[in-house]
Amino acid sequence: MSIRHGLLALLERGPRYGSQLRTEFESRTGSTWPLNVGQVYTTLARLERDGLVAPDGEDTAGHTLYAITDTGRAELREWYERPVDRANPPRDELSIKLAMAVGAPGVDIRAVIQSQRHATIRAMQDYTRLKATALAAVESGRSGERDDVAWLLVLEQLIFQTEAEARWLDHCEARLVRLSLPADRRAAAPEPPQAAAETPAPTTTRPRTARTRRA
């Protein structure tokens, strides 16, 4: 997640101060990736150092405002146009857990998979309920705010991720069952479906559901 570019995108709409940027960032993403004020101001300091933002006076309450520079706008445009690099995927806790569980003494890896599958399905159901509420609000015309449309897109991405994760867990279990068979039976057994190769499934954590109160 690029907090750096997310803040630049918000500043393109006009000068903002730190806690305001945090609130708007969380509103746009439905608090899926919460920020703390310290994180925001640290990022602003780096953006200022790199010439992408500059102080722009104070508001009536004495908050220091920051504005995007022309260099910052160019950086933001480049970010929008540049595909996200998947060559170095982020570390995924679930993948690491299953990799370490293989052959670990006293660990039933199939029980680990089953436990995660239950959690993944619960998360998918939660996301689907939130999506139904958000979609109804957007399509009814009661809500045309950019934040609500953005939250809907984030929810749909989370749903796709959890669906892919559930398929990957099924694949892992089938793979382990096949590998546990004797060699002669293994040769005759079908390969598990390659769902993971078709749809990468990084794991997600359930976001805070504060947006349900807005719907």
PDB file of N, CA and C in Angstrom, residues 33 86 120 124 127 154-167 199-205:
ATOM      1  N   TRP A  33      -7.297   0.153   5.861  1.00  0.00           N
ATOM      2  CA  TRP A  33      -5.888   0.302   6.217  1.00  0.00           C
ATOM      3  C   TRP A  33      -5.738   1.548   7.098  1.00  0.00           C
ATOM      4  N   ARG A  86       4.510  -6.530  -9.346  1.00  0.00           N
ATOM      5  CA  ARG A  86       4.255  -7.801  -8.663  1.00  0.00           C
ATOM      6  C   ARG A  86       5.492  -8.697  -8.648  1.00  0.00           C
ATOM      7  N   THR A 120     -11.617 -17.437   6.643  1.00  0.00           N
ATOM      8  CA  THR A 120     -11.693 -16.808   5.325  1.00  0.00           C
ATOM      9  C   THR A 120     -13.137 -16.706   4.850  1.00  0.00           C
ATOM     10  N   MET A 124     -15.336 -13.397   4.051  1.00  0.00           N
ATOM     11  CA  MET A 124     -15.999 -13.217   2.762  1.00  0.00           C
ATOM     12  C   MET A 124     -17.465 -12.867   2.952  1.00  0.00           C
ATOM     13  N   TYR A 127     -17.690  -9.221   4.122  1.00  0.00           N
ATOM     14  CA  TYR A 127     -17.446  -8.306   3.000  1.00  0.00           C
ATOM     15  C   TYR A 127     -18.658  -8.257   2.069  1.00  0.00           C
ATOM     16  N   VAL A 154     -13.048  -1.051  -3.006  1.00  0.00           N
ATOM     17  CA  VAL A 154     -12.171  -1.736  -2.053  1.00  0.00           C
ATOM     18  C   VAL A 154     -12.833  -3.020  -1.558  1.00  0.00           C
ATOM     19  N   LEU A 155     -14.119  -2.944  -1.233  1.00  0.00           N
ATOM     20  CA  LEU A 155     -14.838  -4.135  -0.767  1.00  0.00           C
ATOM     21  C   LEU A 155     -14.823  -5.237  -1.815  1.00  0.00           C
ATOM     22  N   GLU A 156     -15.053  -4.870  -3.064  1.00  0.00           N
ATOM     23  CA  GLU A 156     -15.065  -5.883  -4.119  1.00  0.00           C
ATOM     24  C   GLU A 156     -13.692  -6.517  -4.287  1.00  0.00           C
ATOM     25  N   GLN A 157     -12.641  -5.729  -4.128  1.00  0.00           N
ATOM     26  CA  GLN A 157     -11.298  -6.302  -4.201  1.00  0.00           C
ATOM     27  C   GLN A 157     -11.057  -7.284  -3.056  1.00  0.00           C
ATOM     28  N   LEU A 158     -11.544  -6.950  -1.862  1.00  0.00           N
ATOM     29  CA  LEU A 158     -11.394  -7.833  -0.714  1.00  0.00           C
ATOM     30  C   LEU A 158     -12.173  -9.136  -0.921  1.00  0.00           C
ATOM     31  N   ILE A 159     -13.339  -9.039  -1.544  1.00  0.00           N
ATOM     32  CA  ILE A 159     -14.130 -10.231  -1.829  1.00  0.00           C
ATOM     33  C   ILE A 159     -13.388 -11.139  -2.800  1.00  0.00           C
ATOM     34  N   PHE A 160     -12.839 -10.557  -3.865  1.00  0.00           N
ATOM     35  CA  PHE A 160     -12.082 -11.359  -4.822  1.00  0.00           C
ATOM     36  C   PHE A 160     -10.879 -12.021  -4.150  1.00  0.00           C
ATOM     37  N   GLN A 161     -10.215 -11.299  -3.264  1.00  0.00           N
ATOM     38  CA  GLN A 161      -9.059 -11.856  -2.569  1.00  0.00           C
ATOM     39  C   GLN A 161      -9.452 -13.053  -1.698  1.00  0.00           C
ATOM     40  N   THR A 162     -10.533 -12.890  -0.936  1.00  0.00           N
ATOM     41  CA  THR A 162     -10.933 -13.980  -0.043  1.00  0.00           C
ATOM     42  C   THR A 162     -11.454 -15.181  -0.829  1.00  0.00           C
ATOM     43  N   GLU A 163     -12.137 -14.934  -1.953  1.00  0.00           N
ATOM     44  CA  GLU A 163     -12.573 -16.049  -2.797  1.00  0.00           C
ATOM     45  C   GLU A 163     -11.360 -16.824  -3.317  1.00  0.00           C
ATOM     46  N   ALA A 164     -10.366 -16.093  -3.786  1.00  0.00           N
ATOM     47  CA  ALA A 164      -9.158 -16.744  -4.297  1.00  0.00           C
ATOM     48  C   ALA A 164      -8.413 -17.474  -3.178  1.00  0.00           C
ATOM     49  N   GLU A 165      -8.386 -16.881  -1.985  1.00  0.00           N
ATOM     50  CA  GLU A 165      -7.720 -17.529  -0.860  1.00  0.00           C
ATOM     51  C   GLU A 165      -8.410 -18.839  -0.503  1.00  0.00           C
ATOM     52  N   ALA A 166      -9.744 -18.849  -0.518  1.00  0.00           N
ATOM     53  CA  ALA A 166     -10.481 -20.077  -0.213  1.00  0.00           C
ATOM     54  C   ALA A 166     -10.156 -21.161  -1.240  1.00  0.00           C
ATOM     55  N   ARG A 167     -10.081 -20.779  -2.520  1.00  0.00           N
ATOM     56  CA  ARG A 167      -9.732 -21.758  -3.555  1.00  0.00           C
ATOM     57  C   ARG A 167      -8.315 -22.270  -3.367  1.00  0.00           C
ATOM     58  N   THR A 199      -5.586 -17.044 -10.200  1.00  0.00           N
ATOM     59  CA  THR A 199      -5.957 -15.862  -9.428  1.00  0.00           C
ATOM     60  C   THR A 199      -5.117 -15.792  -8.174  1.00  0.00           C
ATOM     61  N   PRO A 200      -4.055 -14.975  -8.151  1.00  0.00           N
ATOM     62  CA  PRO A 200      -3.243 -14.872  -6.938  1.00  0.00           C
ATOM     63  C   PRO A 200      -4.115 -14.445  -5.768  1.00  0.00           C
ATOM     64  N   ALA A 201      -3.813 -14.967  -4.590  1.00  0.00           N
ATOM     65  CA  ALA A 201      -4.682 -14.716  -3.449  1.00  0.00           C
ATOM     66  C   ALA A 201      -3.905 -14.292  -2.230  1.00  0.00           C
ATOM     67  N   PRO A 202      -3.454 -13.015  -2.173  1.00  0.00           N
ATOM     68  CA  PRO A 202      -2.810 -12.563  -0.948  1.00  0.00           C
ATOM     69  C   PRO A 202      -3.814 -12.539   0.191  1.00  0.00           C
ATOM     70  N   THR A 203      -3.366 -12.887   1.365  1.00  0.00           N
ATOM     71  CA  THR A 203      -4.292 -12.926   2.490  1.00  0.00           C
ATOM     72  C   THR A 203      -4.620 -11.528   2.973  1.00  0.00           C
ATOM     73  N   THR A 204      -5.794 -11.378   3.550  1.00  0.00           N
ATOM     74  CA  THR A 204      -6.201 -10.082   4.079  1.00  0.00           C
ATOM     75  C   THR A 204      -6.714 -10.266   5.485  1.00  0.00           C
ATOM     76  N   THR A 205      -6.697  -9.207   6.227  1.00  0.00           N
ATOM     77  CA  THR A 205      -7.318  -9.215   7.539  1.00  0.00           C
ATOM     78  C   THR A 205      -8.627  -8.465   7.442  1.00  0.00           C
TER      79      THR A 205
END
